[in-house]
């Protein structure tokens, strides 16, 4: 199709709002430029679907994810935005709302809204519980209605405070898809009853995710970090300049033995991914003038705190493919693996050990490969949760849909991977509805997961109306009506596509994909 | 050597078998013959007749004759990952040579053909666990669970195993925080209860019918001991839950609602009255012709009980 055809299709699309059309038009325009210059090998690997730039666009002029230092902003005000420092609670909410409209991301909507309780606590003086509740509730509704994208992410915890408790209460009450919410848990700081409130919320609405605070904090410096979009952990006052991901399934298909995989194919395609990271980040940092922004001048972000994410997915398929190459695996064919619930990745000890070996090798590659624009000169490893167009390949290091063992075995099978994925890893546990009547069980499962080394605990309660189709929340009813009437929320379109491609409604509801794909949904 | 149990299944995570998150151990064998049983193959013990061996499409079954009982090799993590049992099956107390069915869980595709062909309506897919082995399984799960529940079949038929297991849990530094619950049909004798009570945190008891006749018709046994068990557990503050499996037109809960309501409302207020809805899944024989219980049936029963002063009613979280 020609550029004009595409543009016409977007402009005349019956179900897209004018704003959604503008976004797609901008992507078309950017993609009419030639792609940043890459080698023949990178080009081939991209064409074959072995490495992928996440459809970020041909000429990156904004970072993928930006995490401004909102605390600094509230304290100092903004010259550029002509704002004086916030003096009270309303000031603070107003100032935050204003800045949100100036924080870019790959989706054009901010993916990080700040550690809201820490940000707002200094402004609670003189306000009673009820006043705080009413103000925050209005704010929560405003976020959902004006920035309708479930990739935007609020962080709260690990301390116990009135803002944190009130946000949890409101989030359960309103059951909105946006914003996404992460609750930081620190066993040394967070009281059990606060974690219990958070895990009870999961039973009601699938949110929040529970982040293992000490584990994340150790991976970043004292300026801190945030959890953004879906389970991306990134430096505060920085972010991710780009995300390039490697399809481990395809890498494994190119290997002729396990040794070959570790010695040749994995290092080779990793180097190609790094080449792509280099050219994409070079364009952003050197040519786009993004870093001339007031965000940098007013020190809300710092160029040196941006890192590329080195993403991987398809671990399950890679492991099963490699296991089948073993001479001893003559009878454990792929069909065999499929028909037996108790074999293969996620079930078999040898398969799990191989998976872990791959994660360790990736960690080693990422930690030993310098990048020009990185956090301490390095990229950050990320277990990528998939995009709406992925077919027959499992997100990140997850166990394939429908073959997951019980939640505890699931956690035990994957826990050791979590140490390697500094930039986040999303394992979604699907828990059956009986947990709704027993939030204590969710609480205990969460504690167990975090104590076994999970960086993030995310659970999906089957048959909630609010479901995670990817890393974000959508309403089941929204998806079902999307085809008829379009949707107010940008993410519902992606979810609808993900749902159709992966048949989630024949399976348990779960997370499938999360990133904006530059495609129009018919 | 420690006691052994014949185990039909271990469920690493359950939300409906007592307080919080629980590991549930289902023991093989039951002394009731409920027409509404959802797992009829857990009633009889396998007698190693060998009839199922040839029917297995995966060659997962074989017959061995052994002298002593070789204990299964514990590969705790893998076993739990499988969510099922150690792939070795041996009979306890085999001092002389006896045939045993060996079930290889790694070959099994869970097609259940063996269960269909078994003339005793039993299953070859059971495993034997010593107390030590069971403790090892529990140890691996200890951070994820609030406790363990012994269920069945009728777990109390293997009481010595349970007592030894529970007492070991209570005296273990790493496991003593776990609560120990029993899910029972209430047929255990007072003597048996007294042996178990020191190690028991609570019990869930089925009250399958109010009247003797109805109970006898449904289960093949009378319900005198059920009432005795409930009374004894109340006395010792260990009655966690009374369970009513409602089968419209078959159970007599509604027919005898005044007597039942009066009885249940006199139980301690902490005791949960759990209503369960009968469905056909797994049910064989005449039970599969009985009407299934709908959400409306449960609501009506709950309402009638509420009117008669029953407070702590718990409704099913799922209707099939
Ligand atoms: S359930 Fe397993 S053991 Fe039984 S017949 Fe099928 S494959 Fe064989
Ligand atoms: S399971 Fe049934 S058919 Fe198989 S050996 Fe045991 S009693 Fe016989």
PDB file of C-alpha atoms in Angstrom, chain B residues 40-256:
ATOM      1  CA  UNK B  40     -15.711 -41.920  42.784  1.00  0.00           C
ATOM      2  CA  UNK B  41     -12.304 -43.380  41.896  1.00  0.00           C
ATOM      3  CA  UNK B  42     -10.967 -42.197  45.250  1.00  0.00           C
ATOM      4  CA  UNK B  43     -13.352 -44.487  47.150  1.00  0.00           C
ATOM      5  CA  UNK B  44     -11.780 -47.941  46.688  1.00  0.00           C
ATOM      6  CA  UNK B  45      -8.199 -49.007  47.032  1.00  0.00           C
ATOM      7  CA  UNK B  46      -6.546 -50.657  44.050  1.00  0.00           C
ATOM      8  CA  UNK B  47      -6.098 -54.415  44.516  1.00  0.00           C
ATOM      9  CA  UNK B  48      -3.507 -54.741  41.772  1.00  0.00           C
ATOM     10  CA  UNK B  49      -5.685 -56.943  39.571  1.00  0.00           C
ATOM     11  CA  UNK B  50      -3.772 -55.561  36.586  1.00  0.00           C
ATOM     12  CA  UNK B  51      -6.838 -55.024  34.391  1.00  0.00           C
ATOM     13  CA  UNK B  52      -5.926 -51.434  33.586  1.00  0.00           C
ATOM     14  CA  UNK B  53      -2.375 -52.090  32.394  1.00  0.00           C
ATOM     15  CA  UNK B  54      -3.114 -52.930  28.785  1.00  0.00           C
ATOM     16  CA  UNK B  55      -5.628 -50.140  28.397  1.00  0.00           C
ATOM     17  CA  UNK B  56      -3.030 -47.450  28.982  1.00  0.00           C
ATOM     18  CA  UNK B  57      -2.159 -45.814  25.650  1.00  0.00           C
ATOM     19  CA  UNK B  58       1.124 -44.447  27.023  1.00  0.00           C
ATOM     20  CA  UNK B  59       2.419 -47.646  28.655  1.00  0.00           C
ATOM     21  CA  UNK B  60       2.569 -45.771  31.902  1.00  0.00           C
ATOM     22  CA  UNK B  61       1.388 -48.713  33.977  1.00  0.00           C
ATOM     23  CA  UNK B  62       3.098 -51.938  34.948  1.00  0.00           C
ATOM     24  CA  UNK B  63       2.883 -54.618  37.575  1.00  0.00           C
ATOM     25  CA  UNK B  64       5.736 -55.532  39.852  1.00  0.00           C
ATOM     26  CA  UNK B  65       6.180 -58.041  42.639  1.00  0.00           C
ATOM     27  CA  UNK B  66       8.303 -56.711  45.398  1.00  0.00           C
ATOM     28  CA  UNK B  67       9.526 -57.933  48.716  1.00  0.00           C
ATOM     29  CA  UNK B  68      10.212 -54.845  50.669  1.00  0.00           C
ATOM     30  CA  UNK B  69       8.839 -51.511  49.811  1.00  0.00           C
ATOM     31  CA  UNK B  70      11.383 -49.438  47.976  1.00  0.00           C
ATOM     32  CA  UNK B  71      10.659 -45.850  48.853  1.00  0.00           C
ATOM     33  CA  UNK B  72      10.185 -43.385  46.057  1.00  0.00           C
ATOM     34  CA  UNK B  73      13.181 -41.248  45.262  1.00  0.00           C
ATOM     35  CA  UNK B  74      12.331 -37.760  46.292  1.00  0.00           C
ATOM     36  CA  UNK B  75      12.807 -35.135  43.691  1.00  0.00           C
ATOM     37  CA  UNK B  76      10.863 -32.601  45.556  1.00  0.00           C
ATOM     38  CA  UNK B  77      11.000 -29.694  43.172  1.00  0.00           C
ATOM     39  CA  UNK B  78      10.166 -31.662  40.095  1.00  0.00           C
ATOM     40  CA  UNK B  79       7.395 -33.442  41.851  1.00  0.00           C
ATOM     41  CA  UNK B  80       5.853 -30.190  42.868  1.00  0.00           C
ATOM     42  CA  UNK B  81       6.351 -28.680  39.472  1.00  0.00           C
ATOM     43  CA  UNK B  82       4.331 -31.516  38.113  1.00  0.00           C
ATOM     44  CA  UNK B  83       1.646 -30.678  40.560  1.00  0.00           C
ATOM     45  CA  UNK B  84       1.159 -34.373  41.044  1.00  0.00           C
ATOM     46  CA  UNK B  85       2.867 -37.269  42.609  1.00  0.00           C
ATOM     47  CA  UNK B  86       6.058 -39.159  42.793  1.00  0.00           C
ATOM     48  CA  UNK B  87       6.015 -41.495  39.818  1.00  0.00           C
ATOM     49  CA  UNK B  88       6.376 -44.593  41.904  1.00  0.00           C
ATOM     50  CA  UNK B  89       3.633 -46.611  43.397  1.00  0.00           C
ATOM     51  CA  UNK B  90       4.106 -49.216  46.027  1.00  0.00           C
ATOM     52  CA  UNK B  91       1.989 -50.883  48.557  1.00  0.00           C
ATOM     53  CA  UNK B  92       2.776 -50.364  52.231  1.00  0.00           C
ATOM     54  CA  UNK B  93       3.312 -53.232  54.651  1.00  0.00           C
ATOM     55  CA  UNK B  94       4.497 -55.598  51.937  1.00  0.00           C
ATOM     56  CA  UNK B  95       6.465 -58.016  53.985  1.00  0.00           C
ATOM     57  CA  UNK B  96       5.739 -60.881  51.624  1.00  0.00           C
ATOM     58  CA  UNK B  97       5.810 -60.751  47.879  1.00  0.00           C
ATOM     59  CA  UNK B  98       2.730 -58.950  46.570  1.00  0.00           C
ATOM     60  CA  UNK B  99       1.931 -57.485  43.214  1.00  0.00           C
ATOM     61  CA  UNK B 100       1.786 -53.714  42.928  1.00  0.00           C
ATOM     62  CA  UNK B 101       0.814 -51.379  40.205  1.00  0.00           C
ATOM     63  CA  UNK B 102       3.537 -48.953  39.205  1.00  0.00           C
ATOM     64  CA  UNK B 103       2.374 -45.722  37.635  1.00  0.00           C
ATOM     65  CA  UNK B 104       4.913 -43.615  35.761  1.00  0.00           C
ATOM     66  CA  UNK B 105       3.606 -40.073  35.980  1.00  0.00           C
ATOM     67  CA  UNK B 106       6.171 -38.817  33.487  1.00  0.00           C
ATOM     68  CA  UNK B 107       4.604 -40.995  30.786  1.00  0.00           C
ATOM     69  CA  UNK B 108       0.989 -40.449  31.826  1.00  0.00           C
ATOM     70  CA  UNK B 109      -1.085 -38.116  29.659  1.00  0.00           C
ATOM     71  CA  UNK B 110      -3.928 -38.006  32.202  1.00  0.00           C
ATOM     72  CA  UNK B 111      -6.401 -39.559  29.776  1.00  0.00           C
ATOM     73  CA  UNK B 112      -8.098 -41.444  32.651  1.00  0.00           C
ATOM     74  CA  UNK B 113      -8.714 -44.575  30.569  1.00  0.00           C
ATOM     75  CA  UNK B 114      -7.353 -46.663  33.436  1.00  0.00           C
ATOM     76  CA  UNK B 115      -9.987 -45.257  35.763  1.00  0.00           C
ATOM     77  CA  UNK B 116     -12.748 -45.981  33.271  1.00  0.00           C
ATOM     78  CA  UNK B 117     -11.766 -49.635  32.865  1.00  0.00           C
ATOM     79  CA  UNK B 118     -11.068 -50.405  36.511  1.00  0.00           C
ATOM     80  CA  UNK B 119     -13.661 -52.941  37.729  1.00  0.00           C
ATOM     81  CA  UNK B 120     -13.326 -51.607  41.261  1.00  0.00           C
ATOM     82  CA  UNK B 121     -13.806 -47.986  40.198  1.00  0.00           C
ATOM     83  CA  UNK B 122     -10.394 -47.360  41.691  1.00  0.00           C
ATOM     84  CA  UNK B 123      -7.292 -45.780  40.191  1.00  0.00           C
ATOM     85  CA  UNK B 124      -3.731 -46.950  39.654  1.00  0.00           C
ATOM     86  CA  UNK B 125      -2.600 -43.339  39.874  1.00  0.00           C
ATOM     87  CA  UNK B 126      -1.876 -43.180  43.557  1.00  0.00           C
ATOM     88  CA  UNK B 127       1.389 -42.906  45.406  1.00  0.00           C
ATOM     89  CA  UNK B 128       2.701 -43.785  48.808  1.00  0.00           C
ATOM     90  CA  UNK B 129       4.274 -41.189  50.991  1.00  0.00           C
ATOM     91  CA  UNK B 130       6.079 -41.597  54.251  1.00  0.00           C
ATOM     92  CA  UNK B 131       5.655 -38.847  56.826  1.00  0.00           C
ATOM     93  CA  UNK B 132       9.204 -37.659  56.084  1.00  0.00           C
ATOM     94  CA  UNK B 133       8.497 -37.424  52.393  1.00  0.00           C
ATOM     95  CA  UNK B 134       5.327 -35.491  52.995  1.00  0.00           C
ATOM     96  CA  UNK B 135       7.176 -33.136  55.313  1.00  0.00           C
ATOM     97  CA  UNK B 136       9.685 -32.501  52.575  1.00  0.00           C
ATOM     98  CA  UNK B 137       6.910 -31.597  50.157  1.00  0.00           C
ATOM     99  CA  UNK B 138       5.370 -29.240  52.703  1.00  0.00           C
ATOM    100  CA  UNK B 139       8.749 -27.725  53.506  1.00  0.00           C
ATOM    101  CA  UNK B 140       9.196 -26.717  49.873  1.00  0.00           C
ATOM    102  CA  UNK B 141       5.894 -24.819  49.945  1.00  0.00           C
ATOM    103  CA  UNK B 142       6.092 -23.283  53.388  1.00  0.00           C
ATOM    104  CA  UNK B 143       6.452 -19.649  52.285  1.00  0.00           C
ATOM    105  CA  UNK B 144       3.377 -19.803  50.083  1.00  0.00           C
ATOM    106  CA  UNK B 145       0.846 -21.417  52.345  1.00  0.00           C
ATOM    107  CA  UNK B 146      -0.957 -20.724  55.592  1.00  0.00           C
ATOM    108  CA  UNK B 147      -1.425 -24.379  56.309  1.00  0.00           C
ATOM    109  CA  UNK B 148      -2.211 -27.845  55.108  1.00  0.00           C
ATOM    110  CA  UNK B 149      -5.501 -29.671  54.802  1.00  0.00           C
ATOM    111  CA  UNK B 150      -5.965 -33.415  54.747  1.00  0.00           C
ATOM    112  CA  UNK B 151      -8.847 -34.420  52.548  1.00  0.00           C
ATOM    113  CA  UNK B 152      -9.999 -37.453  50.622  1.00  0.00           C
ATOM    114  CA  UNK B 153     -11.547 -39.936  50.073  1.00  0.00           C
ATOM    115  CA  UNK B 154     -11.956 -39.995  53.801  1.00  0.00           C
ATOM    116  CA  UNK B 155      -8.659 -38.898  55.253  1.00  0.00           C
ATOM    117  CA  UNK B 156      -9.406 -40.055  58.784  1.00  0.00           C
ATOM    118  CA  UNK B 157      -9.241 -43.689  57.620  1.00  0.00           C
ATOM    119  CA  UNK B 158      -5.475 -43.168  57.636  1.00  0.00           C
ATOM    120  CA  UNK B 159      -5.434 -41.547  61.040  1.00  0.00           C
ATOM    121  CA  UNK B 160      -2.042 -42.778  62.298  1.00  0.00           C
ATOM    122  CA  UNK B 161      -0.356 -41.115  59.319  1.00  0.00           C
ATOM    123  CA  UNK B 162      -2.216 -37.870  59.942  1.00  0.00           C
ATOM    124  CA  UNK B 163      -1.390 -37.805  63.626  1.00  0.00           C
ATOM    125  CA  UNK B 164       2.272 -38.387  62.960  1.00  0.00           C
ATOM    126  CA  UNK B 165       2.339 -35.786  60.191  1.00  0.00           C
ATOM    127  CA  UNK B 166       0.522 -33.112  62.176  1.00  0.00           C
ATOM    128  CA  UNK B 167       2.588 -33.681  65.289  1.00  0.00           C
ATOM    129  CA  UNK B 168       5.788 -33.467  63.244  1.00  0.00           C
ATOM    130  CA  UNK B 169       4.598 -30.168  61.731  1.00  0.00           C
ATOM    131  CA  UNK B 170       3.752 -28.769  65.148  1.00  0.00           C
ATOM    132  CA  UNK B 171       7.161 -29.631  66.515  1.00  0.00           C
ATOM    133  CA  UNK B 172       9.132 -28.405  63.506  1.00  0.00           C
ATOM    134  CA  UNK B 173      10.892 -25.064  63.764  1.00  0.00           C
ATOM    135  CA  UNK B 174      10.166 -24.264  60.108  1.00  0.00           C
ATOM    136  CA  UNK B 175       6.644 -25.568  59.838  1.00  0.00           C
ATOM    137  CA  UNK B 176       4.955 -24.933  63.163  1.00  0.00           C
ATOM    138  CA  UNK B 177       3.310 -21.754  61.853  1.00  0.00           C
ATOM    139  CA  UNK B 178       1.236 -23.851  59.456  1.00  0.00           C
ATOM    140  CA  UNK B 179      -2.283 -24.672  60.549  1.00  0.00           C
ATOM    141  CA  UNK B 180      -3.343 -28.311  60.277  1.00  0.00           C
ATOM    142  CA  UNK B 181      -6.892 -28.919  59.117  1.00  0.00           C
ATOM    143  CA  UNK B 182      -8.932 -32.007  58.368  1.00  0.00           C
ATOM    144  CA  UNK B 183     -11.708 -32.255  55.834  1.00  0.00           C
ATOM    145  CA  UNK B 184     -13.890 -35.167  56.900  1.00  0.00           C
ATOM    146  CA  UNK B 185     -17.223 -36.894  56.477  1.00  0.00           C
ATOM    147  CA  UNK B 186     -17.503 -36.960  60.250  1.00  0.00           C
ATOM    148  CA  UNK B 187     -17.368 -40.735  60.639  1.00  0.00           C
ATOM    149  CA  UNK B 188     -14.324 -40.750  62.910  1.00  0.00           C
ATOM    150  CA  UNK B 189     -14.935 -42.209  66.363  1.00  0.00           C
ATOM    151  CA  UNK B 190     -14.538 -40.159  69.531  1.00  0.00           C
ATOM    152  CA  UNK B 191     -11.482 -42.175  70.420  1.00  0.00           C
ATOM    153  CA  UNK B 192      -9.938 -41.262  67.098  1.00  0.00           C
ATOM    154  CA  UNK B 193     -10.754 -37.586  67.531  1.00  0.00           C
ATOM    155  CA  UNK B 194      -9.169 -37.540  70.963  1.00  0.00           C
ATOM    156  CA  UNK B 195      -5.928 -38.852  69.558  1.00  0.00           C
ATOM    157  CA  UNK B 196      -5.922 -36.230  66.818  1.00  0.00           C
ATOM    158  CA  UNK B 197      -7.149 -33.182  68.741  1.00  0.00           C
ATOM    159  CA  UNK B 198      -3.809 -32.152  70.282  1.00  0.00           C
ATOM    160  CA  UNK B 199      -2.399 -31.563  66.794  1.00  0.00           C
ATOM    161  CA  UNK B 200      -5.495 -30.373  64.972  1.00  0.00           C
ATOM    162  CA  UNK B 201      -6.306 -26.714  64.359  1.00  0.00           C
ATOM    163  CA  UNK B 202      -9.713 -27.208  62.874  1.00  0.00           C
ATOM    164  CA  UNK B 203     -12.008 -29.462  60.898  1.00  0.00           C
ATOM    165  CA  UNK B 204     -14.445 -29.101  58.048  1.00  0.00           C
ATOM    166  CA  UNK B 205     -17.277 -31.603  58.434  1.00  0.00           C
ATOM    167  CA  UNK B 206     -19.797 -32.632  55.793  1.00  0.00           C
ATOM    168  CA  UNK B 207     -23.382 -32.805  56.916  1.00  0.00           C
ATOM    169  CA  UNK B 208     -24.701 -34.602  53.893  1.00  0.00           C
ATOM    170  CA  UNK B 209     -28.304 -34.833  55.066  1.00  0.00           C
ATOM    171  CA  UNK B 210     -30.368 -33.997  58.117  1.00  0.00           C
ATOM    172  CA  UNK B 211     -32.397 -37.178  58.494  1.00  0.00           C
ATOM    173  CA  UNK B 212     -31.020 -40.614  59.088  1.00  0.00           C
ATOM    174  CA  UNK B 213     -32.865 -42.078  56.097  1.00  0.00           C
ATOM    175  CA  UNK B 214     -31.765 -39.457  53.626  1.00  0.00           C
ATOM    176  CA  UNK B 215     -28.186 -39.686  54.828  1.00  0.00           C
ATOM    177  CA  UNK B 216     -28.309 -43.427  54.490  1.00  0.00           C
ATOM    178  CA  UNK B 217     -29.776 -43.210  51.010  1.00  0.00           C
ATOM    179  CA  UNK B 218     -27.097 -40.776  49.800  1.00  0.00           C
ATOM    180  CA  UNK B 219     -24.010 -42.168  51.549  1.00  0.00           C
ATOM    181  CA  UNK B 220     -24.798 -45.752  52.510  1.00  0.00           C
ATOM    182  CA  UNK B 221     -24.126 -44.905  56.181  1.00  0.00           C
ATOM    183  CA  UNK B 222     -26.105 -43.306  58.955  1.00  0.00           C
ATOM    184  CA  UNK B 223     -25.240 -39.872  60.272  1.00  0.00           C
ATOM    185  CA  UNK B 224     -25.130 -40.464  63.994  1.00  0.00           C
ATOM    186  CA  UNK B 225     -21.361 -40.213  64.137  1.00  0.00           C
ATOM    187  CA  UNK B 226     -21.462 -36.992  62.122  1.00  0.00           C
ATOM    188  CA  UNK B 227     -23.481 -35.269  64.825  1.00  0.00           C
ATOM    189  CA  UNK B 228     -21.236 -36.757  67.511  1.00  0.00           C
ATOM    190  CA  UNK B 229     -18.149 -35.488  65.698  1.00  0.00           C
ATOM    191  CA  UNK B 230     -19.620 -32.014  65.291  1.00  0.00           C
ATOM    192  CA  UNK B 231     -20.507 -31.890  68.977  1.00  0.00           C
ATOM    193  CA  UNK B 232     -17.066 -33.018  70.028  1.00  0.00           C
ATOM    194  CA  UNK B 233     -15.350 -30.492  67.774  1.00  0.00           C
ATOM    195  CA  UNK B 234     -17.543 -27.703  69.135  1.00  0.00           C
ATOM    196  CA  UNK B 235     -16.615 -28.686  72.680  1.00  0.00           C
ATOM    197  CA  UNK B 236     -12.954 -28.369  71.801  1.00  0.00           C
ATOM    198  CA  UNK B 237     -13.349 -25.228  69.756  1.00  0.00           C
ATOM    199  CA  UNK B 238     -12.161 -26.877  66.560  1.00  0.00           C
ATOM    200  CA  UNK B 239     -15.165 -26.830  64.294  1.00  0.00           C
ATOM    201  CA  UNK B 240     -14.044 -24.553  61.456  1.00  0.00           C
ATOM    202  CA  UNK B 241     -16.798 -25.322  58.992  1.00  0.00           C
ATOM    203  CA  UNK B 242     -19.912 -27.421  58.442  1.00  0.00           C
ATOM    204  CA  UNK B 243     -20.531 -28.176  54.779  1.00  0.00           C
ATOM    205  CA  UNK B 244     -23.885 -28.734  53.140  1.00  0.00           C
ATOM    206  CA  UNK B 245     -23.845 -30.072  49.610  1.00  0.00           C
ATOM    207  CA  UNK B 246     -27.240 -29.075  48.321  1.00  0.00           C
ATOM    208  CA  UNK B 247     -28.984 -31.359  45.805  1.00  0.00           C
ATOM    209  CA  UNK B 248     -32.449 -29.949  45.158  1.00  0.00           C
ATOM    210  CA  UNK B 249     -35.110 -32.598  45.720  1.00  0.00           C
ATOM    211  CA  UNK B 250     -32.616 -35.129  47.091  1.00  0.00           C
ATOM    212  CA  UNK B 251     -31.113 -33.572  50.188  1.00  0.00           C
ATOM    213  CA  UNK B 252     -33.613 -32.818  52.954  1.00  0.00           C
ATOM    214  CA  UNK B 253     -32.205 -29.459  54.030  1.00  0.00           C
ATOM    215  CA  UNK B 254     -35.258 -27.578  52.844  1.00  0.00           C
ATOM    216  CA  UNK B 255     -37.723 -30.186  54.026  1.00  0.00           C
ATOM    217  CA  UNK B 256     -36.295 -30.022  57.538  1.00  0.00           C
TER     218      UNK B 256
END
